[in-house]
Coordinates of C-alpha atoms and ligand atoms in Angstrom, one line a residue:
M26 CA 9.1 6.0 -41.1
P27 CA 9.9 2.9 -42.2
K28 CA 7.4 0.5 -43.9
T29 CA 8.1 -2.8 -41.9
M30 CA 9.7 -3.5 -38.4
Q31 CA 11.1 -6.4 -36.8
A32 CA 8.8 -7.9 -34.3
A33 CA 9.3 -11.0 -32.0
V34 CA 6.0 -13.5 -32.7
V35 CA 4.0 -15.7 -30.7
E36 CA 2.9 -17.7 -33.8
A37 CA 1.6 -21.2 -31.6
F38 CA 1.1 -21.7 -27.9
G39 CA 4.4 -23.5 -26.6
K40 CA 6.6 -22.8 -29.7
P41 CA 9.5 -20.6 -29.8
L42 CA 8.5 -17.0 -31.1
V43 CA 9.7 -15.9 -34.7
L44 CA 11.2 -13.3 -35.6
Q45 CA 9.3 -11.3 -38.7
E46 CA 8.7 -8.5 -40.4
W47 CA 6.0 -7.0 -39.8
L48 CA 4.1 -3.8 -41.5
V49 CA 4.8 -0.9 -39.2
P50 CA 1.1 0.3 -37.8
S51 CA -0.1 3.4 -38.6
P52 CA -2.3 5.5 -36.4
G53 CA -6.0 6.0 -36.9
P54 CA -7.9 8.4 -35.1
G55 CA -7.4 8.7 -31.5
Q56 CA -4.3 6.8 -31.7
I57 CA -0.4 7.0 -31.5
V58 CA 2.4 5.0 -32.9
V59 CA 5.7 4.9 -30.7
K60 CA 9.1 4.0 -32.0
T61 CA 10.6 1.3 -29.2
E62 CA 13.4 2.1 -27.1
A63 CA 13.5 -0.4 -24.8
C64 CA 10.9 -3.2 -23.7
G65 CA 11.4 -5.8 -20.3
V66 CA 10.7 -9.2 -20.7
C67 CA 8.4 -10.3 -17.7
H68 CA 7.5 -13.7 -16.6
T69 CA 3.9 -12.6 -17.9
D70 CA 5.7 -12.9 -21.6
V71 CA 6.4 -16.5 -20.7
H72 CA 2.6 -17.2 -19.6
A73 CA 1.5 -15.5 -22.7
A74 CA 3.4 -17.3 -25.2
R75 CA 2.5 -20.5 -23.4
G76 CA -1.4 -20.1 -23.2
D77 CA -1.4 -20.5 -19.5
W78 CA -4.0 -18.4 -18.6
P79 CA -7.7 -19.0 -18.9
V80 CA -8.1 -16.1 -21.2
K81 CA -5.9 -16.1 -23.9
P82 CA -4.6 -14.0 -26.5
A83 CA -5.1 -14.8 -30.1
P84 CA -1.6 -15.7 -32.1
P85 CA -0.2 -14.2 -34.1
F86 CA 0.9 -11.7 -31.5
I87 CA 3.8 -9.7 -30.2
P88 CA 4.3 -10.1 -26.8
G89 CA 5.8 -7.1 -24.3
H90 CA 4.1 -4.9 -21.9
E91 CA 7.0 -3.0 -20.7
G92 CA 7.7 -1.2 -24.2
I93 CA 9.5 2.4 -23.8
G94 CA 9.7 4.7 -26.8
V95 CA 9.3 8.0 -28.3
V96 CA 5.7 8.8 -30.2
A97 CA 6.4 8.6 -33.8
A98 CA 3.3 9.5 -34.9
I99 CA 0.0 11.0 -33.7
G100 CA -3.5 10.0 -35.2
A101 CA -6.2 12.8 -35.7
G102 CA -7.9 14.1 -32.5
V103 CA -4.8 13.4 -30.3
T104 CA -3.7 15.8 -27.6
V105 CA -2.3 14.6 -24.7
V106 CA 0.6 13.4 -26.1
R107 CA 3.1 14.9 -28.8
E108 CA 5.6 13.5 -31.2
G109 CA 9.0 13.1 -29.6
D110 CA 7.2 12.5 -26.2
R111 CA 8.6 9.4 -24.1
V112 CA 6.1 7.1 -23.1
G113 CA 5.3 3.5 -22.0
V114 CA 2.9 1.2 -23.4
P115 CA 2.0 -0.9 -20.5
W116 CA -0.4 -4.0 -19.6
L117 CA -3.3 -1.8 -19.5
Y118 CA -3.2 -0.8 -23.0
S119 CA -7.0 0.6 -22.7
A120 CA -10.2 0.4 -20.6
C121 CA -13.6 1.9 -21.7
G122 CA -13.8 4.9 -19.7
H123 CA -17.1 4.7 -18.5
C124 CA -18.1 1.7 -16.4
E125 CA -18.4 1.6 -12.7
Y126 CA -14.7 0.2 -12.2
C127 CA -13.3 2.9 -14.8
L128 CA -15.4 5.9 -12.7
S129 CA -13.8 5.0 -9.3
A130 CA -10.0 4.4 -10.5
W131 CA -10.4 0.8 -10.9
E132 CA -9.7 1.0 -15.0
T133 CA -7.7 -2.1 -14.4
V134 CA -10.6 -4.2 -14.3
C135 CA -12.6 -3.0 -16.5
A136 CA -14.4 -5.7 -18.8
Q137 CA -13.5 -3.7 -21.7
A138 CA -9.8 -3.8 -20.7
E139 CA -7.1 -4.6 -23.7
F140 CA -3.8 -5.7 -22.5
G141 CA -0.5 -4.9 -24.4
G142 CA 1.3 -7.5 -25.6
Y143 CA -1.5 -9.7 -24.9
T144 CA -4.8 -8.7 -26.4
K145 CA -3.2 -6.0 -28.5
N146 CA 0.2 -6.3 -30.2
G147 CA 3.3 -5.0 -27.9
G148 CA 6.8 -4.1 -27.3
F149 CA 8.7 -7.0 -28.6
A150 CA 8.7 -4.9 -31.5
E151 CA 10.4 -1.9 -33.4
Y152 CA 7.3 -0.1 -33.2
I153 CA 4.2 0.0 -31.1
L154 CA 0.7 1.3 -31.7
A155 CA -0.9 2.7 -28.8
D156 CA -3.9 4.8 -27.1
P157 CA -2.4 7.7 -25.8
D158 CA -4.9 8.0 -23.1
Y159 CA -3.0 4.8 -20.9
V160 CA 0.4 5.3 -21.8
A161 CA 2.9 6.0 -19.0
H162 CA 4.5 9.5 -19.0
I163 CA 8.0 8.8 -18.5
P164 CA 9.8 11.3 -16.4
A165 CA 12.8 13.4 -17.4
G166 CA 16.2 12.0 -16.1
L167 CA 14.9 8.2 -16.1
S168 CA 16.4 6.3 -19.4
A169 CA 14.2 4.1 -21.4
T170 CA 15.9 0.9 -20.1
E171 CA 15.5 2.2 -16.7
A172 CA 11.7 3.0 -17.2
A173 CA 10.9 0.1 -18.6
P174 CA 10.8 -2.3 -15.6
I175 CA 8.9 0.1 -13.7
I176 CA 5.7 0.3 -15.9
C177 CA 4.8 -3.7 -14.8
A178 CA 7.0 -5.0 -12.5
G179 CA 7.6 -1.8 -10.2
I180 CA 3.6 -0.5 -10.6
T181 CA 2.6 -4.1 -9.8
T182 CA 4.5 -4.7 -6.8
Y183 CA 4.2 -1.0 -5.5
K184 CA 0.4 -1.4 -5.8
G185 CA 0.4 -4.7 -4.2
L186 CA 2.2 -3.3 -1.5
K187 CA -0.2 -0.7 -1.2
Q188 CA -3.2 -3.2 -1.1
T189 CA -1.5 -5.2 2.0
N190 CA -2.2 -1.9 4.3
A191 CA 1.1 -2.4 5.7
R192 CA 2.6 0.6 7.7
P193 CA 5.7 2.1 8.1
G194 CA 7.7 0.1 10.6
E195 CA 5.7 -3.0 10.3
W196 CA 6.8 -6.4 8.4
V197 CA 5.9 -7.2 4.7
A198 CA 7.1 -10.5 3.3
I199 CA 7.7 -10.7 -0.2
S200 CA 7.8 -14.2 -1.7
G201 CA 9.8 -14.1 -5.3
A202 CA 12.7 -12.1 -5.5
G203 CA 13.1 -11.9 -9.2
G204 CA 11.9 -9.2 -11.9
L205 CA 9.0 -7.9 -9.9
G206 CA 10.0 -8.8 -6.0
H207 CA 13.5 -7.1 -6.6
L208 CA 11.7 -4.0 -7.1
A209 CA 8.8 -4.8 -4.2
I210 CA 12.1 -4.5 -1.8
Q211 CA 12.8 -1.3 -2.9
Y212 CA 9.7 0.2 -2.6
A213 CA 8.9 -1.5 0.5
K214 CA 12.2 0.1 1.9
A215 CA 11.3 3.1 0.5
M216 CA 7.7 3.1 2.0
G217 CA 9.4 2.5 5.7
L218 CA 8.6 -1.1 5.9
L219 CA 10.6 -3.9 7.4
V220 CA 11.4 -6.4 4.4
C221 CA 11.3 -10.3 4.7
A222 CA 12.4 -11.6 1.2
V223 CA 11.7 -15.1 0.3
D224 CA 13.1 -17.1 -2.4
I225 CA 14.1 -20.3 -3.6
D226 CA 17.7 -19.2 -5.1
A227 CA 20.6 -18.2 -3.3
G228 CA 21.9 -15.3 -5.5
K229 CA 18.5 -14.0 -5.6
L230 CA 18.8 -13.9 -1.6
D231 CA 22.0 -12.3 -1.5
H232 CA 20.6 -9.6 -4.0
A233 CA 17.6 -9.2 -1.7
R234 CA 20.0 -8.7 1.0
R235 CA 21.8 -5.9 -1.3
L236 CA 18.5 -4.4 -1.9
G237 CA 18.0 -3.9 1.8
A238 CA 15.6 -6.5 3.1
D239 CA 16.1 -7.2 6.6
V240 CA 15.8 -11.0 6.8
V241 CA 15.7 -13.6 3.6
V242 CA 14.6 -16.9 4.1
D243 CA 15.0 -19.7 1.8
A244 CA 11.7 -21.6 0.9
R245 CA 13.6 -24.9 -0.1
H246 CA 15.0 -25.6 3.4
G247 CA 12.7 -26.3 6.7
D248 CA 9.1 -24.5 7.3
P249 CA 9.5 -21.3 5.5
A250 CA 6.5 -19.8 7.1
A251 CA 7.4 -20.9 10.5
T252 CA 10.8 -19.2 10.1
V253 CA 9.1 -15.8 9.0
K254 CA 6.3 -16.0 11.6
E255 CA 9.4 -16.3 14.2
A256 CA 11.4 -13.5 12.2
T257 CA 8.7 -10.7 12.1
G258 CA 7.2 -12.1 15.5
G259 CA 4.1 -13.7 14.8
G260 CA 4.1 -13.1 11.1
A261 CA 4.4 -10.3 8.2
H262 CA 1.5 -7.7 8.6
G263 CA 1.4 -7.7 4.5
V264 CA 2.3 -10.5 2.2
L265 CA 3.2 -10.1 -1.7
I266 CA 3.5 -13.3 -3.2
T267 CA 5.2 -12.8 -6.8
A268 CA 6.4 -16.2 -7.2
P269 CA 5.2 -17.7 -10.3
S270 CA 5.0 -21.0 -8.4
L271 CA 1.6 -22.7 -6.4
G272 CA 3.7 -23.8 -3.7
A273 CA 4.8 -20.4 -2.6
F274 CA 1.1 -19.3 -2.1
A275 CA -0.1 -21.8 0.7
Q276 CA 3.1 -20.5 2.2
G277 CA 2.4 -16.9 1.9
V278 CA -1.2 -17.0 3.3
A279 CA 0.7 -19.2 6.2
M280 CA 3.4 -16.3 6.5
T281 CA 0.7 -13.6 7.5
R282 CA 0.5 -12.3 10.9
K283 CA -3.3 -12.6 12.5
R284 CA -5.6 -9.4 10.8
G285 CA -2.8 -9.1 8.3
T286 CA -3.3 -9.1 4.6
C287 CA -1.5 -11.4 2.2
V288 CA -1.7 -10.2 -1.5
L289 CA -1.6 -12.6 -4.4
V290 CA 0.4 -11.2 -7.4
G291 CA 2.1 -14.2 -9.3
L292 CA 0.0 -15.9 -11.6
P293 CA 1.2 -19.5 -12.3
P294 CA -2.0 -21.5 -13.6
G295 CA -4.1 -23.6 -11.6
E296 CA -5.2 -23.4 -7.7
F297 CA -4.0 -23.6 -4.4
P298 CA -5.6 -24.6 -1.1
L299 CA -6.3 -22.0 1.4
P300 CA -6.7 -23.2 4.7
L301 CA -9.7 -22.2 5.9
F302 CA -10.1 -22.6 9.4
D303 CA -6.7 -20.2 9.6
V304 CA -7.7 -17.9 7.4
V305 CA -11.1 -17.5 9.4
A306 CA -9.7 -17.7 12.8
N307 CA -7.2 -15.4 12.2
C308 CA -9.0 -12.9 10.3
I309 CA -6.5 -12.7 7.5
S310 CA -7.6 -11.1 3.9
V311 CA -6.4 -12.6 1.1
T312 CA -6.5 -10.2 -2.0
G313 CA -5.6 -10.4 -5.7
S314 CA -4.2 -7.3 -7.1
F315 CA -3.6 -6.8 -11.0
V316 CA -0.7 -4.3 -12.1
G317 CA -1.9 -0.6 -11.1
T318 CA -4.2 2.5 -12.4
R319 CA -2.7 5.1 -14.3
K320 CA -2.4 7.3 -10.7
D321 CA -0.4 4.1 -9.4
M322 CA 1.8 4.2 -12.8
A323 CA 2.9 8.0 -12.3
E324 CA 3.6 7.5 -8.7
A325 CA 5.7 4.2 -9.4
L326 CA 7.8 6.5 -11.9
A327 CA 8.0 8.8 -9.4
F328 CA 9.9 6.6 -7.3
A329 CA 12.3 5.8 -9.8
A330 CA 13.0 9.3 -11.2
A331 CA 13.8 10.6 -7.6
G332 CA 16.4 7.7 -7.4
R333 CA 14.8 5.8 -4.6
V334 CA 13.8 2.7 -6.7
R335 CA 16.6 1.2 -9.5
A336 CA 15.4 -1.5 -11.7
D337 CA 18.7 -3.8 -11.9
I338 CA 18.6 -4.7 -15.7
E339 CA 20.6 -7.2 -18.0
I340 CA 20.4 -5.7 -21.5
Q341 CA 19.9 -7.9 -24.2
T342 CA 18.7 -7.2 -28.3
L343 CA 15.3 -8.6 -29.4
S344 CA 17.1 -11.5 -31.4
T345 CA 17.7 -13.4 -27.6
I346 CA 14.1 -13.2 -27.1
N347 CA 13.6 -17.2 -26.9
E348 CA 17.1 -17.5 -24.8
T349 CA 15.6 -15.0 -22.4
L350 CA 12.1 -16.3 -21.9
G351 CA 13.5 -20.1 -21.5
R352 CA 16.0 -18.7 -18.7
L353 CA 12.7 -17.0 -17.1
E354 CA 10.8 -19.9 -17.1
R355 CA 13.8 -21.7 -15.0
G356 CA 14.2 -19.0 -12.7
E357 CA 17.9 -18.0 -14.1
V358 CA 17.3 -14.2 -15.0
P359 CA 18.8 -12.7 -11.6
S360 CA 16.4 -9.5 -12.2
R361 CA 15.0 -8.1 -15.3
V362 CA 15.9 -8.6 -18.6
V363 CA 15.4 -5.5 -20.9
I364 CA 15.5 -5.4 -24.8
D365 CA 17.6 -2.7 -26.0
F366 CA 16.4 -1.4 -29.7
G367 CA 19.6 0.8 -30.0
G368 CA 18.0 3.5 -29.8
V369 CA 16.3 6.9 -31.0
G370 CA 18.9 8.5 -28.0
Q371 CA 17.1 11.2 -26.0
G372 CA 19.0 12.1 -22.9
G373 CA 18.2 10.4 -19.4
R374 CA 20.5 8.9 -17.1
G375 CA 21.9 5.4 -17.7
Ligands
LIG420 P1 10.8 -13.7 -12.5 O1 11.3 -15.0 -13.0 O2 11.6 -12.6 -12.7 O3 10.8 -14.1 -10.9 C1 10.0 -15.2 -9.9 C2 11.1 -15.3 -8.5 O4 10.2 -16.5 -7.8 C3 12.3 -15.6 -8.9 O5 13.1 -14.9 -8.5 C4 12.1 -17.4 -8.4 O6 13.5 -17.7 -8.0 C5 11.0 -16.8 -7.1 N1 10.4 -18.5 -6.9 C6 10.3 -19.6 -7.8 N2 9.7 -20.2 -6.9 C7 9.6 -19.8 -5.8 C8 8.8 -20.3 -4.6 N3 8.4 -21.6 -4.1 N4 8.9 -19.4 -3.6 C9 9.4 -18.2 -3.3 N5 10.0 -17.6 -4.7 C10 10.1 -18.5 -5.9 O7 9.1 -13.3 -12.6 P2 8.3 -12.0 -12.3 O8 8.4 -11.4 -13.8 O9 8.6 -11.5 -11.5 O10 6.9 -12.1 -12.3 C11 6.6 -13.3 -11.5 C12 5.1 -13.4 -11.7 O11 4.0 -12.7 -11.5 C13 4.6 -14.1 -13.1 O12 3.8 -15.4 -12.5 C14 3.7 -13.0 -13.7 O13 3.1 -13.3 -14.5 C15 3.3 -12.4 -12.5 N6 2.9 -10.8 -12.6 C16 1.6 -10.3 -12.3 C17 1.2 -9.3 -12.6 C18 -0.2 -8.7 -11.9 O14 -0.5 -7.9 -11.9 N7 -0.9 -9.7 -11.0 C19 2.0 -8.1 -13.2 C20 3.2 -8.7 -13.8 C21 3.8 -9.9 -13.5
LIG421 ZN1 4.3 -7.7 -16.6
LIG422 ZN1 -14.5 0.5 -17.9

């Protein structure tokens, strides 16, 4: 392996990422090093680079939590993956494995969890140090660029939809039809749900319709909650809010059917008002959802491998990362940008 690698680094919050040569990490006991083939760019990378959230990463750090690549080196004692395996290094980088949450398959909320591209260096680099117990195992037949968005945008929306408890034939409203939302629409259709897609961009809404949304609602016009309620005969049984905009949250709660569940996934910094009377009197559940477990990951990837969900990707290079983050911030990325590292070329379609 080479000694140095190219990486896009956050040196200070709110400043452009800097392309630097860093030492290629070497795997300690129980660790692996992955040679990056592709890495998706999530809106969370924008929040990370801006230091938007109360729990902050410590610059300098390398963002990116949709990194896919092949195992290039393994440390002592590693048995779950082999050199040459294609894996993904996701947001849930590692967890303790022993606490009440880990034991009950809620490792996503483990107090000792580490986060890829946040508390640990991530996929905006040619190599990634990873914990083999928490990497995603990429099914044969799925290329690195196709798999990348699934390991954050895909798993997060797949899990979030499950958290709505909506059943086949029932309605879900998906607020935000971008990187997460365009996959949420496809998962929802594959799960037999009726989909109402909500966005503030005409292009995203056209795309949502092409992906199978039964109804689309432009939240810039009129009263979007009333429109959803009318279209769904009383509100969506499940609402999934992926929009990185606070305004979408109060609207999402108002779109929820009586006894329905509104799942919060988008993470714009701040707070939003919850209308107590409506939530109480309509017996609405409002719940957060944070990526997904390793089991959710395998399921989310299986949908993609079977061709039932397909990420719409725009290929870019690492050198355009600041432009990509700026476009995401302005809502100008049609679906998902994936950085292609020009690969190891291990088959897969596409
Ligand atoms: P994105 O920029 O690709 O997509 C966001 C979409 O929301 C865009 O289509 C935009 O037009 C739309 N939008 C903006 N304002 C809106 C509004 N008021 N109403 C309806 N739609 C609106 O972003 P993304 O990568 O899909 O990420 C979305 C959010 O989800 C980010 O805040 C990100 O941090 C968060 N996220 C959370 C988790 C989790 O585990 N909870 C995981 C991944 C991402
Ligand atoms: Zn993400
Ligand atoms: Zn734990």
